[in-house]
Each structure stands twice: as C-alpha cells, then as structure tokens.
Short mmCIF file of N, CA and C and ligand atoms in Angstrom, two decimals:
data_model
loop_
_atom_site.label_atom_id
_atom_site.label_comp_id
_atom_site.label_asym_id
_atom_site.label_seq_id
_atom_site.Cartn_x
_atom_site.Cartn_y
_atom_site.Cartn_z
N MET F 120 5.45 15.43 2.30
CA MET F 120 4.96 14.61 3.39
C MET F 120 3.48 15.34 3.54
N LYS F 121 2.48 14.05 4.48
CA LYS F 121 1.52 14.19 4.75
C LYS F 121 1.18 15.25 5.63
N THR F 122 0.26 16.01 6.14
CA THR F 122 -0.15 16.37 6.94
C THR F 122 -0.56 16.21 8.17
N ILE F 123 -0.36 16.53 9.62
CA ILE F 123 -1.94 15.42 10.42
C ILE F 123 -2.55 15.43 9.97
N ILE F 124 -3.35 16.24 9.87
CA ILE F 124 -4.89 14.90 9.84
C ILE F 124 -5.37 14.03 8.19
N PRO F 125 -4.33 14.90 7.22
CA PRO F 125 -4.52 13.24 6.02
C PRO F 125 -3.37 12.31 6.34
N PHE F 126 -2.98 12.93 7.22
CA PHE F 126 -1.42 11.12 7.30
C PHE F 126 -2.39 10.80 8.32
N SER F 127 -3.31 11.59 9.71
CA SER F 127 -4.22 10.42 10.78
C SER F 127 -5.03 9.77 10.07
N HIS F 128 -6.53 10.08 8.09
CA HIS F 128 -6.55 9.00 8.20
C HIS F 128 -6.32 7.86 7.70
N GLN F 129 -4.93 8.59 6.37
CA GLN F 129 -4.05 7.07 6.28
C GLN F 129 -3.38 5.87 6.79
N LEU F 130 -3.57 6.44 7.88
CA LEU F 130 -3.37 5.93 9.49
C LEU F 130 -4.36 4.78 9.05
N LEU F 131 -5.70 5.68 8.96
CA LEU F 131 -6.93 4.28 9.55
C LEU F 131 -6.84 3.72 7.54
N LYS F 132 -7.11 3.83 6.72
CA LYS F 132 -7.20 3.68 5.79
C LYS F 132 -6.55 2.56 5.75
N GLU F 133 -5.04 2.55 6.05
CA GLU F 133 -4.17 1.15 5.95
C GLU F 133 -3.93 0.48 6.25
N ILE F 134 -6.42 0.28 7.06
CA ILE F 134 -5.95 -1.32 8.19
C ILE F 134 -7.55 -1.37 7.40
N VAL F 135 -8.06 -0.44 7.96
CA VAL F 135 -9.89 -0.59 7.95
C VAL F 135 -10.31 -1.03 6.88
N LEU F 136 -11.10 -1.89 6.77
CA LEU F 136 -11.83 -2.62 5.99
C LEU F 136 -13.25 -1.70 5.39
N LYS F 137 -14.05 -2.29 4.60
CA LYS F 137 -15.98 -2.25 4.21
C LYS F 137 -16.08 -3.22 5.44
N GLY F 138 -17.44 -2.59 6.51
CA GLY F 138 -17.41 -3.67 6.85
C GLY F 138 -17.06 -3.57 8.37
N ASP F 139 -16.33 -3.12 8.96
CA ASP F 139 -15.89 -2.30 10.41
C ASP F 139 -16.33 -2.06 11.56
N THR F 140 -16.15 -2.27 12.10
CA THR F 140 -16.64 -1.45 13.32
C THR F 140 -15.60 -0.02 13.99
N VAL F 141 -15.71 0.92 13.67
CA VAL F 141 -14.68 2.28 13.72
C VAL F 141 -15.72 3.25 14.99
N ILE F 142 -14.29 3.86 15.91
CA ILE F 142 -15.16 4.68 16.43
C ILE F 142 -14.12 6.17 15.94
N ASP F 143 -15.18 7.21 16.54
CA ASP F 143 -14.70 8.98 16.35
C ASP F 143 -15.30 8.82 18.20
N ALA F 144 -13.89 9.62 18.39
CA ALA F 144 -14.04 9.18 19.65
C ALA F 144 -14.62 10.83 20.37
N THR F 145 -14.58 11.65 19.43
CA THR F 145 -14.09 13.31 19.26
C THR F 145 -15.00 13.93 18.63
N CYS F 146 -16.53 13.02 18.25
CA CYS F 146 -16.61 13.94 16.71
C CYS F 146 -16.46 15.57 16.33
N GLY F 147 -17.23 16.31 17.44
CA GLY F 147 -16.47 17.70 16.89
C GLY F 147 -17.98 17.79 16.22
N ASN F 148 -16.88 18.70 14.92
CA ASN F 148 -18.52 18.60 13.89
C ASN F 148 -18.24 18.72 12.89
N GLY F 149 -16.97 16.77 12.98
CA GLY F 149 -17.39 15.65 12.09
C GLY F 149 -17.33 15.25 11.64
N ASN F 150 -16.42 15.99 11.13
CA ASN F 150 -15.38 15.74 9.90
C ASN F 150 -14.86 14.00 9.52
N ASP F 151 -14.27 13.43 10.95
CA ASP F 151 -13.60 12.51 10.75
C ASP F 151 -14.19 11.51 11.51
N THR F 152 -15.93 11.68 11.78
CA THR F 152 -16.68 10.50 11.32
C THR F 152 -17.32 10.59 9.82
N LEU F 153 -17.44 11.08 9.45
CA LEU F 153 -18.53 11.23 7.69
C LEU F 153 -17.20 10.74 7.55
N PHE F 154 -15.82 10.90 7.20
CA PHE F 154 -15.09 10.15 6.63
C PHE F 154 -14.86 8.20 7.11
N LEU F 155 -14.73 7.64 8.70
CA LEU F 155 -14.97 7.07 8.89
C LEU F 155 -16.57 5.80 8.19
N SER F 156 -17.03 6.95 8.03
CA SER F 156 -18.61 6.63 7.62
C SER F 156 -19.27 5.83 5.82
N LYS F 157 -17.38 6.81 5.69
CA LYS F 157 -17.36 6.42 4.05
C LYS F 157 -16.60 4.66 4.25
N LEU F 158 -15.36 5.37 4.87
CA LEU F 158 -14.39 4.30 5.05
C LEU F 158 -14.79 2.34 5.59
N VAL F 159 -16.39 2.35 6.29
CA VAL F 159 -15.84 1.35 6.65
C VAL F 159 -18.07 0.78 6.09
N GLY F 160 -18.13 1.75 4.76
CA GLY F 160 -19.05 1.92 3.43
C GLY F 160 -20.82 0.74 4.38
N GLN F 161 -21.21 0.32 4.11
CA GLN F 161 -22.85 0.96 4.44
C GLN F 161 -22.76 -0.61 5.60
N HIS F 162 -23.21 -1.24 5.47
CA HIS F 162 -21.79 -2.46 6.29
C HIS F 162 -21.91 -2.41 7.33
N GLY F 163 -20.84 -1.27 7.47
CA GLY F 163 -20.22 -0.80 8.22
C GLY F 163 -20.22 -0.08 9.47
N LYS F 164 -20.41 0.11 11.00
CA LYS F 164 -20.18 0.31 12.09
C LYS F 164 -19.49 1.33 12.48
N VAL F 165 -20.57 2.58 12.77
CA VAL F 165 -19.19 4.23 12.73
C VAL F 165 -19.87 4.22 14.17
N TYR F 166 -19.35 4.24 15.69
CA TYR F 166 -20.10 4.72 17.23
C TYR F 166 -19.38 6.51 17.62
N GLY F 167 -19.86 7.24 17.20
CA GLY F 167 -19.50 8.50 17.45
C GLY F 167 -19.39 9.40 18.84
N PHE F 168 -18.91 9.75 19.59
CA PHE F 168 -18.92 10.06 20.86
C PHE F 168 -18.70 11.90 21.03
N ASP F 169 -19.28 12.37 21.52
CA ASP F 169 -19.18 13.51 22.01
C ASP F 169 -19.66 14.23 23.31
N ILE F 170 -18.86 15.39 24.41
CA ILE F 170 -20.25 14.79 25.25
C ILE F 170 -20.25 16.64 25.29
N GLN F 171 -20.42 17.39 23.66
CA GLN F 171 -21.40 18.62 23.71
C GLN F 171 -22.57 18.32 22.62
N ALA F 172 -23.23 18.56 23.08
CA ALA F 172 -24.92 18.66 22.51
C ALA F 172 -24.63 19.04 20.86
N ALA F 173 -23.94 20.57 21.17
CA ALA F 173 -23.78 21.18 19.43
C ALA F 173 -23.09 20.35 18.92
N ALA F 174 -22.07 19.81 19.44
CA ALA F 174 -21.10 18.75 18.39
C ALA F 174 -22.01 17.82 17.80
N ILE F 175 -23.07 17.20 18.82
CA ILE F 175 -23.22 15.75 18.37
C ILE F 175 -24.35 16.36 17.18
N VAL F 176 -24.91 18.38 16.88
CA VAL F 176 -25.60 18.14 16.36
C VAL F 176 -24.59 18.63 15.16
N ASN F 177 -24.04 19.24 15.33
CA ASN F 177 -23.35 19.71 13.34
C ASN F 177 -22.55 18.12 12.82
N THR F 178 -22.45 17.14 14.22
CA THR F 178 -21.34 16.26 13.27
C THR F 178 -23.21 15.92 12.20
N ARG F 179 -24.46 15.56 13.60
CA ARG F 179 -25.31 15.04 11.96
C ARG F 179 -26.03 15.61 11.33
N LYS F 180 -25.29 16.97 11.59
CA LYS F 180 -25.78 17.80 10.04
C LYS F 180 -24.48 17.11 8.86
N LYS F 181 -23.88 17.08 9.35
CA LYS F 181 -22.30 16.83 8.30
C LYS F 181 -22.34 16.25 7.34
N ILE F 182 -22.93 14.48 8.33
CA ILE F 182 -23.16 13.77 7.45
C ILE F 182 -24.26 13.41 6.91
N GLU F 183 -25.49 13.62 7.79
CA GLU F 183 -26.01 13.17 6.44
C GLU F 183 -26.46 14.49 5.11
N THR F 184 -26.08 15.81 5.13
CA THR F 184 -26.05 16.27 3.61
C THR F 184 -24.63 15.63 2.80
N GLU F 185 -23.91 14.75 3.54
CA GLU F 185 -23.18 13.86 1.56
C GLU F 185 -24.20 11.72 1.88
N ASP F 186 -23.43 11.31 1.51
CA ASP F 186 -24.11 10.07 1.29
C ASP F 186 -24.66 9.40 2.40
N TYR F 187 -25.49 9.51 2.89
CA TYR F 187 -26.16 9.57 4.20
C TYR F 187 -25.69 7.98 4.04
N LEU F 188 -24.94 7.33 4.89
CA LEU F 188 -24.99 6.00 4.95
C LEU F 188 -26.06 4.90 6.10
N LYS F 189 -26.17 6.29 7.05
CA LYS F 189 -26.72 5.12 8.06
C LYS F 189 -26.09 4.21 9.20
N ASN F 190 -25.40 4.44 9.38
CA ASN F 190 -24.37 3.90 9.63
C ASN F 190 -23.69 4.07 10.67
N VAL F 191 -24.42 5.51 11.23
CA VAL F 191 -23.40 5.84 12.85
C VAL F 191 -23.92 6.28 13.00
N THR F 192 -23.78 5.71 14.62
CA THR F 192 -24.81 5.95 16.15
C THR F 192 -24.25 6.67 16.90
N LEU F 193 -23.84 7.98 16.80
CA LEU F 193 -24.14 9.14 18.20
C LEU F 193 -24.48 8.94 18.94
N ILE F 194 -23.79 8.61 19.81
CA ILE F 194 -23.53 9.27 21.63
C ILE F 194 -23.45 10.66 22.17
N HIS F 195 -24.25 10.78 22.76
CA HIS F 195 -23.62 12.42 23.77
C HIS F 195 -23.11 12.33 24.75
N ASP F 196 -22.59 11.60 24.90
CA ASP F 196 -21.43 11.20 25.90
C ASP F 196 -19.84 11.31 26.02
N GLY F 197 -19.85 11.13 27.11
CA GLY F 197 -18.59 11.26 27.17
C GLY F 197 -17.61 9.94 26.91
N HIS F 198 -16.38 10.18 25.58
CA HIS F 198 -16.18 9.22 25.19
C HIS F 198 -15.11 7.39 26.75
N GLU F 199 -14.99 7.87 27.42
CA GLU F 199 -14.94 7.38 28.99
C GLU F 199 -15.86 6.08 29.37
N ALA F 200 -17.03 6.43 28.50
CA ALA F 200 -18.28 5.94 29.08
C ALA F 200 -18.61 4.92 27.89
N ILE F 201 -17.40 4.31 27.75
CA ILE F 201 -17.30 3.78 26.37
C ILE F 201 -18.19 1.77 26.66
N ASP F 202 -17.94 1.38 27.91
CA ASP F 202 -18.13 0.13 28.26
C ASP F 202 -20.37 0.37 28.23
N LYS F 203 -20.59 1.96 28.08
CA LYS F 203 -21.98 1.99 28.28
C LYS F 203 -22.79 1.30 27.09
N TYR F 204 -21.95 1.91 25.73
CA TYR F 204 -22.58 1.97 24.48
C TYR F 204 -22.21 0.18 23.82
N ILE F 205 -20.91 0.24 24.24
CA ILE F 205 -20.32 -1.27 23.32
C ILE F 205 -19.77 -2.19 24.16
N ALA F 206 -20.54 -3.40 23.68
CA ALA F 206 -19.88 -4.89 24.61
C ALA F 206 -18.47 -4.68 24.20
N VAL F 207 -18.09 -5.84 25.08
CA VAL F 207 -16.38 -5.74 25.43
C VAL F 207 -16.00 -6.81 24.32
N ASN F 208 -17.37 -7.63 23.61
CA ASN F 208 -16.28 -8.25 22.93
C ASN F 208 -17.18 -7.82 21.21
N GLU F 209 -17.61 -6.58 20.97
CA GLU F 209 -17.61 -5.70 20.50
C GLU F 209 -16.39 -5.72 19.66
N GLU F 210 -15.86 -6.09 18.07
CA GLU F 210 -13.88 -5.68 18.19
C GLU F 210 -13.98 -4.49 17.21
N VAL F 211 -13.19 -3.72 17.14
CA VAL F 211 -13.18 -2.70 16.67
C VAL F 211 -11.88 -2.09 16.27
N ALA F 212 -11.90 -1.63 14.80
CA ALA F 212 -10.32 -2.26 14.03
C ALA F 212 -9.89 -0.81 14.02
N GLY F 213 -10.79 0.25 14.60
CA GLY F 213 -9.86 1.46 14.63
C GLY F 213 -10.77 2.16 15.60
N ALA F 214 -10.01 3.78 15.52
CA ALA F 214 -10.73 4.68 16.45
C ALA F 214 -10.06 5.69 16.36
N ILE F 215 -10.46 6.71 16.10
CA ILE F 215 -9.68 8.29 16.14
C ILE F 215 -9.82 8.76 16.75
N PHE F 216 -9.18 9.74 17.91
CA PHE F 216 -9.14 11.02 18.89
C PHE F 216 -9.36 12.34 18.59
N ASN F 217 -9.41 13.72 18.31
CA ASN F 217 -8.81 15.05 17.83
C ASN F 217 -8.62 15.78 19.51
N LEU F 218 -8.38 15.38 19.89
CA LEU F 218 -8.09 16.48 21.24
C LEU F 218 -7.47 17.36 21.13
N GLY F 219 -8.62 18.17 22.08
CA GLY F 219 -8.29 19.89 22.40
C GLY F 219 -9.69 20.39 22.23
N TYR F 220 -10.46 21.59 21.52
CA TYR F 220 -11.99 21.90 21.99
C TYR F 220 -12.13 22.21 20.65
N LEU F 221 -13.75 22.04 20.87
CA LEU F 221 -14.58 22.30 19.38
C LEU F 221 -13.75 23.25 18.67
N PRO F 222 -13.51 23.34 17.28
CA PRO F 222 -12.97 24.92 17.08
C PRO F 222 -14.66 25.17 15.80
N LYS F 223 -14.80 26.69 16.63
CA LYS F 223 -15.91 27.92 16.44
C LYS F 223 -16.78 27.23 17.70
N GLY F 224 -16.27 26.37 18.25
CA GLY F 224 -17.15 26.18 19.86
C GLY F 224 -16.23 26.54 21.19
N ASP F 225 -16.67 26.28 22.41
CA ASP F 225 -16.98 26.57 23.48
C ASP F 225 -15.48 25.88 23.55
N HIS F 226 -14.44 27.19 23.38
CA HIS F 226 -13.27 26.91 23.56
C HIS F 226 -12.77 25.85 25.13
N ALA F 227 -13.59 25.80 25.61
CA ALA F 227 -13.47 26.25 27.38
C ALA F 227 -13.15 24.32 27.92
N VAL F 228 -14.59 23.73 26.69
CA VAL F 228 -15.30 22.47 27.27
C VAL F 228 -13.00 21.88 26.26
N VAL F 229 -12.41 21.51 26.93
CA VAL F 229 -11.16 20.49 26.48
C VAL F 229 -11.06 18.91 26.69
N THR F 230 -10.41 18.42 26.11
CA THR F 230 -10.25 16.49 26.19
C THR F 230 -9.72 16.86 27.89
N LYS F 231 -9.55 16.34 28.89
CA LYS F 231 -8.89 15.73 29.76
C LYS F 231 -7.86 14.81 29.65
N PRO F 232 -6.88 14.15 30.24
CA PRO F 232 -5.87 13.63 29.94
C PRO F 232 -6.51 12.40 31.10
N VAL F 233 -7.17 12.43 32.18
CA VAL F 233 -7.75 11.26 32.66
C VAL F 233 -8.76 10.87 31.67
N SER F 234 -9.96 10.64 31.54
CA SER F 234 -11.04 10.54 30.39
C SER F 234 -10.55 10.01 29.38
N THR F 235 -9.42 10.86 28.53
CA THR F 235 -9.29 10.27 27.45
C THR F 235 -8.21 9.18 27.28
N ILE F 236 -7.11 9.02 29.14
CA ILE F 236 -6.44 7.70 29.11
C ILE F 236 -7.23 6.14 29.53
N GLN F 237 -8.53 5.99 30.03
CA GLN F 237 -9.27 5.79 30.24
C GLN F 237 -10.55 4.78 29.06
N ALA F 238 -10.05 6.39 28.05
CA ALA F 238 -10.71 5.79 26.27
C ALA F 238 -10.64 5.12 26.08
N VAL F 239 -9.52 5.39 25.66
CA VAL F 239 -8.03 5.02 24.67
C VAL F 239 -7.56 2.89 25.89
N GLU F 240 -7.82 2.43 26.78
CA GLU F 240 -7.49 1.49 27.24
C GLU F 240 -8.56 0.94 27.13
N ARG F 241 -10.06 0.99 27.42
CA ARG F 241 -11.48 0.80 27.05
C ARG F 241 -11.38 -0.40 25.28
N ILE F 242 -11.16 0.60 24.73
CA ILE F 242 -10.87 1.06 23.46
C ILE F 242 -9.53 -1.23 23.15
N LEU F 243 -8.86 -0.13 24.04
CA LEU F 243 -7.35 -1.05 23.51
C LEU F 243 -8.10 -3.13 23.56
N LYS F 244 -9.36 -2.95 24.35
CA LYS F 244 -9.58 -4.15 24.98
C LYS F 244 -10.58 -4.89 23.81
N ARG F 245 -10.69 -3.97 23.15
CA ARG F 245 -11.57 -4.61 22.56
C ARG F 245 -10.77 -3.97 20.75
N LEU F 246 -9.90 -4.01 20.21
CA LEU F 246 -9.36 -3.86 19.04
C LEU F 246 -8.61 -5.17 18.39
N THR F 247 -9.35 -5.36 17.19
CA THR F 247 -8.65 -6.05 16.79
C THR F 247 -6.89 -6.41 16.03
N LEU F 248 -6.79 -7.13 15.88
CA LEU F 248 -5.02 -7.71 16.09
C LEU F 248 -4.86 -6.79 14.60
N GLY F 249 -3.99 -5.94 14.70
CA GLY F 249 -3.73 -5.00 13.22
C GLY F 249 -4.52 -4.23 13.51
N GLY F 250 -5.17 -3.74 14.62
CA GLY F 250 -6.39 -2.04 14.95
C GLY F 250 -5.05 -1.54 14.82
N ARG F 251 -6.16 -0.08 15.14
CA ARG F 251 -5.10 1.08 15.42
C ARG F 251 -5.77 3.10 15.55
N ILE F 252 -5.08 2.98 16.61
CA ILE F 252 -6.14 3.91 17.47
C ILE F 252 -4.81 5.32 17.48
N VAL F 253 -5.66 5.94 16.05
CA VAL F 253 -5.01 7.17 16.77
C VAL F 253 -5.40 8.55 16.86
N LEU F 254 -4.18 9.29 17.84
CA LEU F 254 -4.42 9.89 18.13
C LEU F 254 -3.90 11.73 17.45
N VAL F 255 -4.21 12.60 18.11
CA VAL F 255 -3.85 13.73 16.70
C VAL F 255 -4.30 14.57 17.78
N VAL F 256 -3.13 15.27 18.85
CA VAL F 256 -3.50 15.51 20.27
C VAL F 256 -3.07 17.00 20.07
N TYR F 257 -3.29 18.41 19.71
CA TYR F 257 -3.39 19.91 20.14
C TYR F 257 -3.00 20.35 21.53
N HIS F 258 -2.58 20.75 22.20
CA HIS F 258 -1.83 21.02 23.37
C HIS F 258 -1.67 22.39 23.24
N GLY F 259 -1.91 22.82 22.57
CA GLY F 259 -1.68 24.37 22.68
C GLY F 259 -2.40 24.76 23.48
N HIS F 260 -3.88 25.06 23.75
CA HIS F 260 -4.54 25.69 24.99
C HIS F 260 -4.52 24.89 26.51
N GLU F 261 -5.47 25.44 27.08
CA GLU F 261 -5.15 25.64 28.51
C GLU F 261 -4.83 23.87 29.03
N GLY F 262 -3.86 23.27 29.78
CA GLY F 262 -4.27 22.23 30.06
C GLY F 262 -3.89 21.30 28.56
N GLY F 263 -3.12 21.62 28.18
CA GLY F 263 -2.77 21.24 26.93
C GLY F 263 -1.78 20.11 27.15
N THR F 264 -0.77 21.00 27.02
CA THR F 264 0.46 20.21 27.34
C THR F 264 0.80 18.85 28.54
N GLU F 265 -0.45 19.11 30.22
CA GLU F 265 -0.53 18.53 31.35
C GLU F 265 -1.00 17.13 30.13
N GLU F 266 -2.70 17.33 29.48
CA GLU F 266 -2.88 15.89 28.74
C GLU F 266 -0.97 15.01 27.83
N LYS F 267 -0.70 16.34 27.41
CA LYS F 267 -0.26 14.98 26.13
C LYS F 267 0.83 14.49 26.46
N ASN F 268 1.52 15.52 27.87
CA ASN F 268 2.20 14.39 28.72
C ASN F 268 2.80 13.06 29.52
N HIS F 269 0.90 13.61 29.64
CA HIS F 269 -0.08 11.85 30.03
C HIS F 269 0.21 11.12 29.40
N LEU F 270 -0.44 11.57 28.18
CA LEU F 270 -1.27 10.50 26.76
C LEU F 270 1.11 9.44 26.38
N LEU F 271 2.01 11.01 25.95
CA LEU F 271 3.29 10.18 25.97
C LEU F 271 3.28 9.60 26.55
N THR F 272 3.76 9.90 27.92
CA THR F 272 4.09 8.24 29.47
C THR F 272 3.46 7.08 29.07
N PHE F 273 1.98 6.95 29.11
CA PHE F 273 1.39 6.18 29.14
C PHE F 273 1.46 5.12 27.93
N CYS F 274 1.46 5.91 26.54
CA CYS F 274 2.23 5.46 25.63
C CYS F 274 3.48 4.82 25.25
N GLU F 275 4.38 5.61 25.54
CA GLU F 275 6.21 4.39 26.43
C GLU F 275 5.35 3.82 26.82
N ASN F 276 5.01 3.90 27.30
CA ASN F 276 4.62 2.02 28.32
C ASN F 276 4.07 1.37 28.52
N LEU F 277 2.86 1.10 26.80
CA LEU F 277 2.23 -0.09 26.17
C LEU F 277 3.93 -0.66 26.54
N ASP F 278 3.09 -2.55 26.23
CA ASP F 278 3.58 -2.89 25.69
C ASP F 278 4.19 -3.61 24.66
N GLN F 279 5.76 -3.37 24.44
CA GLN F 279 5.90 -3.86 22.99
C GLN F 279 5.55 -5.02 22.45
N ASN F 280 5.57 -5.77 23.27
CA ASN F 280 4.94 -7.06 22.62
C ASN F 280 3.61 -7.34 22.43
N TYR F 281 2.73 -6.52 22.33
CA TYR F 281 1.04 -6.28 21.67
C TYR F 281 0.81 -4.70 21.45
N TYR F 282 1.88 -4.42 21.52
CA TYR F 282 1.56 -3.21 19.85
C TYR F 282 3.06 -1.94 20.37
N GLN F 283 3.12 -1.38 18.80
CA GLN F 283 3.48 -0.74 18.49
C GLN F 283 2.89 0.71 18.44
N VAL F 284 3.71 1.58 18.63
CA VAL F 284 3.79 3.26 18.60
C VAL F 284 4.06 4.00 18.27
N LEU F 285 3.28 4.76 17.11
CA LEU F 285 4.27 5.89 16.32
C LEU F 285 3.59 7.01 16.62
N GLN F 286 5.29 8.11 16.87
CA GLN F 286 4.87 9.78 17.21
C GLN F 286 5.35 10.31 15.04
N TYR F 287 4.33 11.02 15.10
CA TYR F 287 4.42 11.56 13.51
C TYR F 287 4.43 13.23 14.12
N GLN F 288 5.18 13.69 13.58
CA GLN F 288 5.39 15.36 14.21
C GLN F 288 6.69 15.85 13.15
N PHE F 289 5.58 17.20 12.65
CA PHE F 289 7.00 18.81 12.63
C PHE F 289 7.61 19.23 13.13
N ILE F 290 8.60 18.92 13.40
CA ILE F 290 9.12 19.71 14.41
C ILE F 290 9.99 21.33 14.15
N ASN F 291 9.57 21.30 12.92
CA ASN F 291 10.18 22.74 13.41
C ASN F 291 9.06 24.33 12.33
N GLN F 292 7.74 23.24 12.64
CA GLN F 292 7.32 24.44 13.22
C GLN F 292 6.36 24.75 14.04
N LYS F 293 6.44 26.99 14.33
CA LYS F 293 6.23 27.27 15.82
C LYS F 293 4.17 26.88 16.53
N ASN F 294 4.53 27.36 17.60
CA ASN F 294 3.44 27.53 18.27
C ASN F 294 2.56 26.47 18.33
N GLN F 295 3.39 25.56 19.14
CA GLN F 295 2.49 23.92 19.37
C GLN F 295 1.88 22.95 18.78
N PRO F 296 2.57 22.66 17.38
CA PRO F 296 1.53 22.54 16.49
C PRO F 296 1.39 21.06 17.05
N PRO F 297 0.30 20.55 16.12
CA PRO F 297 -0.93 18.49 16.73
C PRO F 297 0.49 18.04 15.90
N PHE F 298 0.67 16.66 16.69
CA PHE F 298 0.82 15.66 16.61
C PHE F 298 0.66 14.33 16.45
N ILE F 299 0.60 13.57 15.54
CA ILE F 299 0.01 12.05 15.36
C ILE F 299 0.22 11.00 16.87
N LEU F 300 -0.41 10.41 17.35
CA LEU F 300 -0.07 9.35 18.35
C LEU F 300 -0.60 8.61 17.65
N ALA F 301 0.45 6.90 17.30
CA ALA F 301 -0.80 5.98 16.48
C ALA F 301 -0.20 4.51 17.46
N VAL F 302 -1.02 3.73 17.81
CA VAL F 302 -0.97 2.70 18.50
C VAL F 302 -1.51 1.42 17.73
N GLU F 303 -0.76 0.64 17.18
CA GLU F 303 -1.54 -1.18 16.90
C GLU F 303 -1.13 -2.04 17.26
N ARG F 304 -2.33 -2.70 16.89
CA ARG F 304 -2.04 -4.22 18.29
C ARG F 304 -1.52 -4.96 17.06
N ILE F 305 -0.53 -5.83 17.71
CA ILE F 305 0.23 -6.54 16.93
C ILE F 305 0.58 -7.71 17.69
N LYS F 306 -0.36 -8.06 19.34
CA LYS F 306 -0.53 -9.54 19.08
C LYS F 306 -1.30 -9.44 20.14
C1 SAM E 542 -10.70 19.22 18.51
S1 SAM E 542 -12.30 18.80 18.63
C2 SAM E 542 -13.33 17.69 17.61
C3 SAM E 542 -12.87 17.58 16.24
C4 SAM E 542 -13.38 16.10 15.33
N1 SAM E 542 -12.84 15.76 15.11
C5 SAM E 542 -14.10 17.20 13.34
O1 SAM E 542 -13.80 16.48 12.78
O2 SAM E 542 -14.94 18.15 13.89
C6 SAM E 542 -12.29 18.51 20.21
C7 SAM E 542 -13.92 16.92 20.74
O3 SAM E 542 -13.99 16.30 21.88
C8 SAM E 542 -15.08 17.16 22.85
N2 SAM E 542 -14.92 15.97 24.12
C9 SAM E 542 -14.05 16.74 25.02
N3 SAM E 542 -13.78 15.84 25.92
C10 SAM E 542 -14.67 14.16 25.48
C11 SAM E 542 -14.58 13.15 25.99
N4 SAM E 542 -14.55 13.02 27.63
N5 SAM E 542 -16.04 12.72 24.90
C12 SAM E 542 -16.15 13.34 24.85
N6 SAM E 542 -15.81 14.03 23.52
C13 SAM E 542 -14.81 15.07 24.34
C14 SAM E 542 -14.84 18.09 22.76
O4 SAM E 542 -16.74 19.15 22.88
C15 SAM E 542 -14.99 18.65 20.89
O5 SAM E 542 -15.93 18.51 20.50
#
C-alpha cells in the first residue's frame, strides 16, 4: 500500500495532463511544487501559494536546482486570496494542500479551517471535470483537530451528484498520523 505522500501524488498523476494548470496551495519546502512542475511540463502552469516568505524562498531554491521548467508562479499570499491571482474562468485540473506547519520552520504558523475551506471552495469553481483537489491533513498540532473536523464536515456535505470524495487513512498508526481527503469533480 502506498504511504500518504506517494498516494497524494498518485491521485494527481492519474488525472493531470501535460499542459494543464495546477495549484500547490501550501508550498512549504517546495516538494509538491517541484512534483507538479514536472507533471504539467513546459507548457503547463503551476501556481504556488504560501503565507511565509521562508517557504517561498525554499520553494524557489528547490525548483531552481532541478530541471527548471519556468512554469511555476510563486505567490507570497494566502491560498484563500486565489481570486486575486487566478481568473475565475481559468480551468484548474488539480490542486494539493499539505496542511499544518512548515517542517523545520515556524510551528506557530499553521493552516486554518476557515481559510483552507475558502481556498477549496474557490478552487472548486475552477476545477475541470475529472479534476481533483488533494488535501493531506496533518492534524497533530494545536488547532489541527479543529481544522480536520471542519474539513471532514465540509467534504461530507459536498453534493454527491457533482463530487466524489475519498478518505485514505491508515487506521492502526499511533500519534495522529496524516490522512488524505481527495475531492474529484464528476459533473
Ligand atoms: C505542511 S507545510 C507544506 C509542505 C509542503 N507541501 C512541502 O512539500 O514541503 C504547510 C505550509 O502551509 C503554509 N500556510 C499556512 N497557512 C497558509 C495559507 N492561508 N495560505 C497558504 N499557505 C499557508 C505554511 O506557511 C506552511 O509552509
């Protein structure tokens, strides 16, 4: 069975095509941004958001050291501000969120339920048919349980005629392991 990060990438690999537009909603150290940049290729587009300057710097360093595709736009702002940066008619094939705090960074800066859900709602408006939003839910930190519960409620209430939602979780791991929520637009 695939562990959480490889499975989060697999969910996007299955549906994202070269040339697509995708979003890394939480750049952090840039691992997902780099993955998405390679996935969409030189004719694709990646928007990467993070509220921390250090994360933007780390992500820029990470993508520039590899085969730099120049298809990434890094945005030092919250993902909830997506409307300022991406037109509402610009179609998005996939998005990934890694919730929680920046590893090796300031653990006090964490994603928050209201802004996370606002960002998800705004991406849903742009999501292509068959497109997916993948949320990797880390919830062991302070405020993490609240964000997890809000997201579960939000996802459980998405109209099943338009979206299918997957929860992928190892249920015998200790210490609040992360899990995945993946939303796919089906209509
Ligand atoms: C778990 S880390 C992301 C890890 C990253 N995907 C990687 O590959 O290294 C979570 C990130 O979300 C960022 N963050 C917190 N609130 C945010 C918001 N409203 N919008 C965008 N990023 C946010 C934090 O600054 C932190 O860098």
